[in-house]
XYZ file of C-alpha atoms in Angstrom:
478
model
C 9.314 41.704 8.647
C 7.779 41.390 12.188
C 3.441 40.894 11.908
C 2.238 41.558 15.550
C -1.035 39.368 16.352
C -3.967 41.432 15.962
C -7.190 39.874 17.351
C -9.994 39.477 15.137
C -11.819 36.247 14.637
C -10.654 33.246 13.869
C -10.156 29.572 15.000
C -7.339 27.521 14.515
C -7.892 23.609 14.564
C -4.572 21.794 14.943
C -4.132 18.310 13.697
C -1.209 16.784 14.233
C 2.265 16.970 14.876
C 4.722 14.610 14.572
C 8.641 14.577 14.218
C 10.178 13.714 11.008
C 13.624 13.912 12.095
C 14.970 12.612 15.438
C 18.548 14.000 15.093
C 19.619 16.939 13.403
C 21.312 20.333 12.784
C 18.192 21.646 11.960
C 15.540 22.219 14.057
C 12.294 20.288 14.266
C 9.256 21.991 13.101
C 6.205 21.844 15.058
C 2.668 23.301 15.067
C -0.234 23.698 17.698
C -2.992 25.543 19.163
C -2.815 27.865 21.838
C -4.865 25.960 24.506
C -3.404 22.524 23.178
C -1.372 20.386 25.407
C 1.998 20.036 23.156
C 4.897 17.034 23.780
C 8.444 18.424 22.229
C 10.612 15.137 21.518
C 13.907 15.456 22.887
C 15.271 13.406 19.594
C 18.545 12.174 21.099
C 19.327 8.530 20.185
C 20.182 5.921 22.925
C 19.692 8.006 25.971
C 19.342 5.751 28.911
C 17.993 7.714 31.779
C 16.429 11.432 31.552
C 19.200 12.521 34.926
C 21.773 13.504 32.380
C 18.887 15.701 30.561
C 18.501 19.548 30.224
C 16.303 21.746 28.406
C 16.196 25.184 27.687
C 14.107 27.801 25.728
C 15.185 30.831 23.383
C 13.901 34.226 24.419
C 15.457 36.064 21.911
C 18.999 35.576 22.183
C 19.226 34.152 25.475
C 18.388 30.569 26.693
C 16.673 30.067 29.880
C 16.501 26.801 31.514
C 13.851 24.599 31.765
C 14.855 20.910 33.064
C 18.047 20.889 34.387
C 19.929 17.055 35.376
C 15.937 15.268 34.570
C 14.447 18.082 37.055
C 11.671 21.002 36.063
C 13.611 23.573 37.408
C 11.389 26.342 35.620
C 10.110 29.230 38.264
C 6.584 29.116 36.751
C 4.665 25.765 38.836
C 3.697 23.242 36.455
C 4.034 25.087 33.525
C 6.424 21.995 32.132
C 6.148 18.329 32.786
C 9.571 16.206 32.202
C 8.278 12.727 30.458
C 9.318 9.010 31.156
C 11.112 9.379 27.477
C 12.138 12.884 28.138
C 10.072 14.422 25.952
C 9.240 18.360 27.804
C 5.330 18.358 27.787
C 3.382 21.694 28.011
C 0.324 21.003 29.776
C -1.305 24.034 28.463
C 0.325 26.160 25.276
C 0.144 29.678 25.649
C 1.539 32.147 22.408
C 4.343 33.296 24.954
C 5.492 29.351 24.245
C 5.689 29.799 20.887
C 9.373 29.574 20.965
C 13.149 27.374 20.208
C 13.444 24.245 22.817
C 16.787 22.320 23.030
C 17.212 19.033 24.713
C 20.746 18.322 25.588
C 22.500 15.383 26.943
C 26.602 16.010 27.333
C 27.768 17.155 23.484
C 24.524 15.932 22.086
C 21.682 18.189 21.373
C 18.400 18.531 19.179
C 15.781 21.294 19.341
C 12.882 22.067 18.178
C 11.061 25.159 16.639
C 7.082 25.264 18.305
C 4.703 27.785 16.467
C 1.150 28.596 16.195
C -0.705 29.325 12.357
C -1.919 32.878 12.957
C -4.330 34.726 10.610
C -4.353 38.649 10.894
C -6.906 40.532 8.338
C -5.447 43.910 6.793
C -8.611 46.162 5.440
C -8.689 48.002 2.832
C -11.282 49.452 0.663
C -11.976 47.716 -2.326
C -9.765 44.354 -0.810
C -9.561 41.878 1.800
C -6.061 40.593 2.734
C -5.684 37.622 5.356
C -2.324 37.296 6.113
C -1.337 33.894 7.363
C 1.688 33.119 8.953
C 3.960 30.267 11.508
C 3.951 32.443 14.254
C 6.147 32.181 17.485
C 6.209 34.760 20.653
C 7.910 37.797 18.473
C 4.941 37.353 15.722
C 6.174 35.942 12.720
C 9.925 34.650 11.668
C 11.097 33.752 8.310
C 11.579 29.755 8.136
C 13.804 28.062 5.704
C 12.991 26.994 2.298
C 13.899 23.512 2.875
C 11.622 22.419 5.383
C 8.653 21.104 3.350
C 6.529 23.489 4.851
C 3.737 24.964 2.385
C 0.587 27.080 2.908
C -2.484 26.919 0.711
C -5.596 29.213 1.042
C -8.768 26.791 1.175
C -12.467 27.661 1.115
C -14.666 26.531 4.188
C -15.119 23.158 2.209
C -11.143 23.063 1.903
C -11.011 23.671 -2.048
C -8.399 25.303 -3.021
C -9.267 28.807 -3.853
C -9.218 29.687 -7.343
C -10.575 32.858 -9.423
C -10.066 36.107 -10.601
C -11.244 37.992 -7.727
C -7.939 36.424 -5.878
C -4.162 36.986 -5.755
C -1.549 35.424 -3.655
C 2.231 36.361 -2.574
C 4.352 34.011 -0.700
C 7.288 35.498 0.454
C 8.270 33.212 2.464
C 7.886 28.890 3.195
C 6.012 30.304 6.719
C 4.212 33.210 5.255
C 1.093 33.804 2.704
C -1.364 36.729 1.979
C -4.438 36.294 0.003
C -5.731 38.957 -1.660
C -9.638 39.104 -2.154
C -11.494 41.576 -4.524
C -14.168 42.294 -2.535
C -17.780 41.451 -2.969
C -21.134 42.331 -0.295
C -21.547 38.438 -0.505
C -17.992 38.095 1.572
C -20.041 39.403 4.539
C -19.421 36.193 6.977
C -17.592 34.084 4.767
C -14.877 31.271 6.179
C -11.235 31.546 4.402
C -8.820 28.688 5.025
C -5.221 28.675 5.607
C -4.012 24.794 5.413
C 0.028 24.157 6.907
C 1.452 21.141 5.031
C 4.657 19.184 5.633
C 5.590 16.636 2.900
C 2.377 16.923 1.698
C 0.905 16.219 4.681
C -1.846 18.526 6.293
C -0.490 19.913 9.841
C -2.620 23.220 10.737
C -5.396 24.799 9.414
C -6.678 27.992 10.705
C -9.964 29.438 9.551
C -10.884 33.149 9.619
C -14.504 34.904 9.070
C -14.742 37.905 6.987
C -16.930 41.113 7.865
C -18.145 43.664 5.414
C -19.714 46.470 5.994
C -22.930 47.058 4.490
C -22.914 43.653 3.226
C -24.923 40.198 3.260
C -24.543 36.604 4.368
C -24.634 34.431 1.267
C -27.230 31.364 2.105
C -28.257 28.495 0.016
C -30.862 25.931 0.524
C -33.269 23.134 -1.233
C -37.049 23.622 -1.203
C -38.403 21.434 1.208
C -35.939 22.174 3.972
C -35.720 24.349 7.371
C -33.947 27.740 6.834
C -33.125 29.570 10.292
C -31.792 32.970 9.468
C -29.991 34.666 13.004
C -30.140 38.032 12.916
C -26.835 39.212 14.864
C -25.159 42.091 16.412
C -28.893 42.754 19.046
C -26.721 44.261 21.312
C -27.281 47.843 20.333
C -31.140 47.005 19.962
C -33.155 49.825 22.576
C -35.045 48.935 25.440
C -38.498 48.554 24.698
C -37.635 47.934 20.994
C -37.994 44.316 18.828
C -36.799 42.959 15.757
C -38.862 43.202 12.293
C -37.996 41.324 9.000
C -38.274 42.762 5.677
C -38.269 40.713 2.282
C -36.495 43.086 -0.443
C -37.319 45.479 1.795
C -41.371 44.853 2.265
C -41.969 44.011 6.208
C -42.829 40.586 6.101
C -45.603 41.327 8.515
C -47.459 42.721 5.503
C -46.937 39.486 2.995
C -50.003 38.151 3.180
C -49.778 34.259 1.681
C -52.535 34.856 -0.702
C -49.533 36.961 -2.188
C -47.195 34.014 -2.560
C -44.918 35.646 -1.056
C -44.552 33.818 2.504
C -45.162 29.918 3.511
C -44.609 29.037 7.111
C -42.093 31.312 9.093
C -42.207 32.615 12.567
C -39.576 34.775 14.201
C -37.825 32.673 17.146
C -36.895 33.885 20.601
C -33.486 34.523 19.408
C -34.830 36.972 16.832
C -33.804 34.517 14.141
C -36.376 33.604 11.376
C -37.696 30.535 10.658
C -38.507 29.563 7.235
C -40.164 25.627 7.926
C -40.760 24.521 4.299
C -38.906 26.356 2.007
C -40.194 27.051 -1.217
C -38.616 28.992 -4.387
C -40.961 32.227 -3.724
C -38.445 32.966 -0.610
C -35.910 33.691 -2.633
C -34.836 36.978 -1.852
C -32.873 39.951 0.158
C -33.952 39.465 3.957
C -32.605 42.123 6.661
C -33.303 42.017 10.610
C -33.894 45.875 12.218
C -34.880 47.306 15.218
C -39.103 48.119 15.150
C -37.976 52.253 16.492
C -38.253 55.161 13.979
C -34.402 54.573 13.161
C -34.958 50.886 11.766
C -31.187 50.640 12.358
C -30.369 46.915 10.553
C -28.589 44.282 12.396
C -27.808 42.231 9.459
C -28.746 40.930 6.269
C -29.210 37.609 4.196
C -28.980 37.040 0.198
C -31.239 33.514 0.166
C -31.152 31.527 -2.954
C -32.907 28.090 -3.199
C -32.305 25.068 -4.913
C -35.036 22.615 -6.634
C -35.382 19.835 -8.492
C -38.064 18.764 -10.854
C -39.193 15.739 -13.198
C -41.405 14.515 -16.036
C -42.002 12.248 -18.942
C -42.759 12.174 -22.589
C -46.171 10.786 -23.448
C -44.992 7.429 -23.354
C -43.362 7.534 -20.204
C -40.213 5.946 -21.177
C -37.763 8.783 -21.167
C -37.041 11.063 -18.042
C -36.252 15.173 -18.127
C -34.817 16.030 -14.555
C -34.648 19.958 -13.626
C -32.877 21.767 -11.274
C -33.432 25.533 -10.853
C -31.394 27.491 -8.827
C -33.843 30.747 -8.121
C -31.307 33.667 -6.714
C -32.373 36.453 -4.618
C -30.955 38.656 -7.641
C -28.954 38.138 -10.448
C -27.190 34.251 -10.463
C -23.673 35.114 -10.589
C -21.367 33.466 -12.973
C -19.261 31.913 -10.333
C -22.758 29.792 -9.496
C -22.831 25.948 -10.844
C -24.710 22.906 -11.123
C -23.927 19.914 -11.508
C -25.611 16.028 -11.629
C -24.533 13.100 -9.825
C -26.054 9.199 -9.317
C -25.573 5.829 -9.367
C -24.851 5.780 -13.516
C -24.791 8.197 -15.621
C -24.919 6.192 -19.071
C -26.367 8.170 -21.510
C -26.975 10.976 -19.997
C -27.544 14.090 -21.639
C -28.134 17.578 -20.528
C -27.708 21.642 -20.733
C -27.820 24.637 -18.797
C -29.605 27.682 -18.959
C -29.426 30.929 -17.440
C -32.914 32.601 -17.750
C -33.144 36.056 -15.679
C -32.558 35.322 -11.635
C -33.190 31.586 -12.257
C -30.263 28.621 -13.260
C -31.499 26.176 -14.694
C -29.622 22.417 -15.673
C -32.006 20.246 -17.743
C -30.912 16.384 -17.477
C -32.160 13.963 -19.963
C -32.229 10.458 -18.954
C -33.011 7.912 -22.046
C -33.767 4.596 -19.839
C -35.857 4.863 -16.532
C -33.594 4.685 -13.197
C -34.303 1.425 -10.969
C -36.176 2.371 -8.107
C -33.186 2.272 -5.260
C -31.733 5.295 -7.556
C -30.921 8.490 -6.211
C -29.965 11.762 -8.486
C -28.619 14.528 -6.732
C -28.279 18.435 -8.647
C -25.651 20.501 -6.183
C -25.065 24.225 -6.208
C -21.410 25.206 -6.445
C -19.980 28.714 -5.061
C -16.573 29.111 -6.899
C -15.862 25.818 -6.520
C -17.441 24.846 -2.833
C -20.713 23.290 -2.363
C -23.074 25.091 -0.812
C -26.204 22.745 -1.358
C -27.736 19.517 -2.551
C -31.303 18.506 -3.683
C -32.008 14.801 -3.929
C -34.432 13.490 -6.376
C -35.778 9.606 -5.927
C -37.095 6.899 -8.713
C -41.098 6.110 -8.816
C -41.105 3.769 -11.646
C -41.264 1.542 -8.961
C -44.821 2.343 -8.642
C -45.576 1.128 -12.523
C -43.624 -1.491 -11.683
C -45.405 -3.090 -8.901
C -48.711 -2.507 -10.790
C -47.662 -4.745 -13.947
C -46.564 -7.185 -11.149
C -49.667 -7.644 -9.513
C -51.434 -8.375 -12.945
C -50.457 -11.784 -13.502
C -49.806 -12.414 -9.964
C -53.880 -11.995 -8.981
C -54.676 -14.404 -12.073
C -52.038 -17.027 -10.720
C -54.121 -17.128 -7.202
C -57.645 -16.868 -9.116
C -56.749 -19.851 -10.779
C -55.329 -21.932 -8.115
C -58.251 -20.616 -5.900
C -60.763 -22.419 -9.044
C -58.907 -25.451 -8.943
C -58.868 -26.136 -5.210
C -62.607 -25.947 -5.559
C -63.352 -28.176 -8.367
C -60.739 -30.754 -7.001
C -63.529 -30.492 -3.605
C -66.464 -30.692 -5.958
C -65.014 -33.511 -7.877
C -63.984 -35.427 -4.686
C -67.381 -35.005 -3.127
C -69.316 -36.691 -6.182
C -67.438 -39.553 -6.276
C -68.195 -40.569 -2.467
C -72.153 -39.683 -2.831
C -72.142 -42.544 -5.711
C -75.427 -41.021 -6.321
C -76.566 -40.257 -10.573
C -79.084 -37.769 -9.271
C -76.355 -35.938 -6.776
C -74.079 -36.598 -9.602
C -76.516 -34.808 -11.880
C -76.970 -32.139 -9.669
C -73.181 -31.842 -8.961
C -73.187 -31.459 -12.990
C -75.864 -28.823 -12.739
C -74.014 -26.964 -10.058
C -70.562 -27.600 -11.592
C -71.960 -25.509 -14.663
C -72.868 -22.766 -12.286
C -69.806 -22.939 -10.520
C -68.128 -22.366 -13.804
C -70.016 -19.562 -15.145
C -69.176 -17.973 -11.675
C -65.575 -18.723 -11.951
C -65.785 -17.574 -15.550
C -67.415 -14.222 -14.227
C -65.108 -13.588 -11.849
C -62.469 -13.746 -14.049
C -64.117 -11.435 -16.037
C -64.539 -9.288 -12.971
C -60.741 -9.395 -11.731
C -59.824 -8.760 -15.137
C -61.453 -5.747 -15.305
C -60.703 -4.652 -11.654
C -57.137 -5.242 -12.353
C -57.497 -2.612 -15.505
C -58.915 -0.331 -13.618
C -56.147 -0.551 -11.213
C -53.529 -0.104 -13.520
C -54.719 2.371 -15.181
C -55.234 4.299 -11.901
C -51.595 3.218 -10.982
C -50.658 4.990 -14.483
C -52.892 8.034 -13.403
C -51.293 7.774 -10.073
C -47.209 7.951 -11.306
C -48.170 10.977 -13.605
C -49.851 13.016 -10.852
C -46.958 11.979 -8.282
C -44.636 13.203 -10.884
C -46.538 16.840 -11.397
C -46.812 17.266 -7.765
C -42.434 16.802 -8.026
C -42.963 19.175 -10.670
C-alpha cells in the first residue's frame, strides 16, 4: 500500500527525537520535519575514533555511501556533516531524506529508520478522510508492530477525538485514517495526528479542513474583540470592495437603533471588527464582492458566550448564568461547564431554550472577593471559549467596615479634645475661666453629641447607598 504525498495544507510540528536503543537488530525509529536539522546516532558502543566509521543510505534496495573511513564522501556539498561522536547530522531535512541510515564500524553496525508524519486528505461527498501516516521518500511503509509506535487523532486543543460523526482504521503501527461525517461547521477546522513512542508524544502534524459552501465555526464572550478575515480576495474585480451581511441583511443597513450592530468597522484587510461584543451579534456573517454577482469569499457561524448574576432579596444566596446565544440552533455536541476556586455546595442545571444554552449555577454562601468563576463553552470536547465572572461582596463588605471604624476615630478625635480642655483649666487656676470652661465644656458636648448624631446618620446613608450601589452593579452584570 504505497500513499504518494499530495499537497494540501498542513503543518507538522516535530518535538523530539531521541534513541531508545543504542544497539540493535532492529532499526531505530526516528521522526522530524522537513526543514528540521536532524542528528542520526550511530549507536555503536565503545568506538574510539570516527576513522574506522562509514555510513550509508537505502535507496530502495541499494546502499549508497555517505561517510566513508570518518570522511563525507557524499557528491551533494554539505548536505551531511560527520559529528565529533559520529553521529551523521543533516543540516537541512528534505522528504528525499526520509530514508534507512547504517553506521558501521568493522562487523558492527546499527541503523536507523528517519521519517516524516504526513497527512494527505481523501474527499468525498458526504466524508472527510485524513490519512496520516510515517512517511519516508517512497510515501508510506508498513512499520512493525513492536515498535511502540501509536497514532491518535487529536482536536486543535489535543483531545482525543471522540463522537459519532467519527470512525477510525489502523491498519498498520505507522498508519491511521479518520473518518469524519461531514458537517458546514468543518469549514477551517484543525485535525490532529499525535506520533507516540512508549507513551511518549514524538510528532504531531495538524491539517485544516475546507468545505465547500460551508462556515468557520467562531466562539467568543461578550465584552471581547471579534476580528472576522474574510479570505480567498484574490478573485475580488478591480474596482470592486467587500460588503458584510448579517443572516444575509447588509450590515450597512443595521441601523443600532435596531439592536442589531454595536461598534464594528471593516479593516483594511477586509476583515470585520466587532470591538465590544454583545449577544445581539450572534449570527451567520458572509464577506462578498459589492458587483452585481455578490460572489462570497467566505462565511462565519458566530456564537457568543455570557455570563450573568443576581441575588435573592436578602442578598445572601448567588444565581450565576451563562448563556451561550448560537447563530442558529445550539447543537448537542455544545457544553458548559463551571469552574472556581470551591465549588462546595454548588448546585446547578442546564437548559436549552430555542438558539440560547443556558447553565444556571446556584451558589448558597457568597464567594470571597479574590474569587473568580469561569462558565466555558465546549465543542465535542475542546474548548472554544471562557467568560470570567468576579466577586463584589467586597463592596458590602468594605461598607460594614467603615461603620465602626468612623465611630472608633470620632471618639478618639472627642477625647483628644477634652483631654486639651481639661489640661487648659487646670493651668488658668481661675473659678470664673473654670466656670466658663464648664459652660463651654457643655457646648462642646452637645456638639460632640451632635456630631455623633450626624456621622451616624451619614454613615446610614452611606450604607444604604453602598447596598443600592452592589444591586445596581449586579443588574448592570445582568
Amino acid at each position: 500500500m504505497n500513499f504518494q504525498p499530495l499537497y494540501g495544507l498542513y503543518l507538522i510540528i516535530f518535538t523530539s527525537w531521541t534513541s531508545d536503543a543504542l544497539y540493535s537488530s532492529d532499526p531505530v525509529q526516528m521522526f522530524a520535519q522537513p526543514g528540521d536539522r536532524v542528528t542520526l546516532p550511530c549507536g555503536l558502543p565503545s568506538v574510539g575514533s570516527c576513522s574506522s566509521i562509514n555510513w550509508t543510505q537505502r535507496f530502495y534496495v541499494w546502499d549508497s555511501q555517505v561517510v566513508t573511513a570518518g570522511k563525507v564522501t557524499y557528491f551533494k556539498e554539505n548536505k551531511y556533516n560527520l559529528l565529533k561522536d559520529c553521529s551523521l547530522e543533516i543540516p537541512k531535512m528534505e522528504r528525499d531524506d526520509a530514508k534507512l541510515y547504517t553506521c558501521e564500524s568493522g562487523a558492527l553496525n546499527s541503523s536507523v529508520s528517519l521519517r516524516f508524519l504526513d497527512i494527505n486528505e481523501t474527499p468525498t461527498e458526504d466524508t472527510v478522510e485524513l490519512l496520516c501516516s510515517l512517511s519516508t521518500f517512497l510515501g508510506y511503509v508498513p512499520c512493525k508492530n513492536d515498535t511502540g509506535i501509536n497514532i491518535i487523532w487529536t482536536t486543535e486543543n489535543d483531545v482525543p477525538i471522540t463522537g459519532k460523526r467519527f470512525r477510525f482504521e489502523n491498519p498498520s503501527v505507522c498508519f491511521s485514517k479518520l473518518i469524519i461525517t461531514k458537517k458546514v461547521t468543518d469549514h477551517h477546522r484543525t485535525w490532529k495526528c499525535q506520533v507516540t513512542q512508549n507513551d511518549v508524544v514524538k510528532a504531531i502534524a495538524s491539517y485544516k479542513t475546507t468545505i465547500t459552501d460551508g462556515l468557520e465555526e467562531v466562539f467568543a464572550a461578550v465584552g471581547e474583540s471579534v476580528s472576522l478575515l474574510c479570505r480567498n480576495t484574490s478573485s475580488l474585480r478591480l474596482g470592486d470592495s467587500i460588503e458584510w451581511t448579517l443572516n444575509k441583511k447588509p450590515l450597512a443597513d443595521m441601523l443600532p437603533e435596531n439592536g442589531q450592530t454595536n461598534v464594528s468597522n471593516v479593516s483594511t484587510d477586509s476583515s470585520l471588527v466587532i470591538n465590544t461584543l454583545i449577544p445581539l451579534h450572534a449570527g451567520d456573517y458572509q464577506c462578498m464582492g459589492s458587483s452585481d454577482e455578490q460572489r462570497v469569499f467566505h462565511k462565519f457561524r458566530l456564537h457568543t458566550l455570557n455570563v450573568t448574576a443576581k441575588t435573592d432579596p436578602d442578598g445572601e444566596n448567588l444565581t450565576l448564568t451563562c448563556l451561550l446565544t448560537c447563530a442558529k440552533e445550539c447543537e448537542e455536541n455544545f457544553n458548559l461547564t463551571w469552574s472556581g476556586s470551591s465549588q462546595e455546595g454548588w448546585q446547578g442545571r442546564l437548559l436549552n431554550v430555542n438558539n440560547t444554552l443556558i447553565s444556571e449555577l446556584l451558589l448558597p454562601v457568597w464567594p470571597v472577593s479574590s474569587d473568580e468563576i469561569t462558565c466555558s463553552v465546549y465543542r465535542e470536547g475542546s474548548l472554544m471559549a471562557s467568560k470570567s465572572w468576579h466577586s463584589v461582596k467586597s463592596l458590602q463588605t468594605l461598607a460594614w467596615i467603615g461603620l465602626p471604624l468612623g465611630l472608633l476615630i470620632c471618639a478618639a478625635t472627642a477625647g483628644v479634645f477634652i483631654h486639651w480642655k481639661r489640661k487648659r483649666n487646670q493651668d488658668l487656676g481661675s473659678e470664673s475661666v473654670a466656670k466658663l470652661s464648664n459652660i463651654s465644656m457643655t457646648h462642646i458636648y452637645d456638639a460632640i453629641q451632635d456630631e455623633e448624631v450626624e456621622q451616624q446618620r451619614q454613615l446610614n446613608r452611606e450604607v444604604a447607598t453602598t447596598d443600592d450601589g452592589l444591586y445596581n452593579l449586579l443588574q448592570t452584570v445582568n
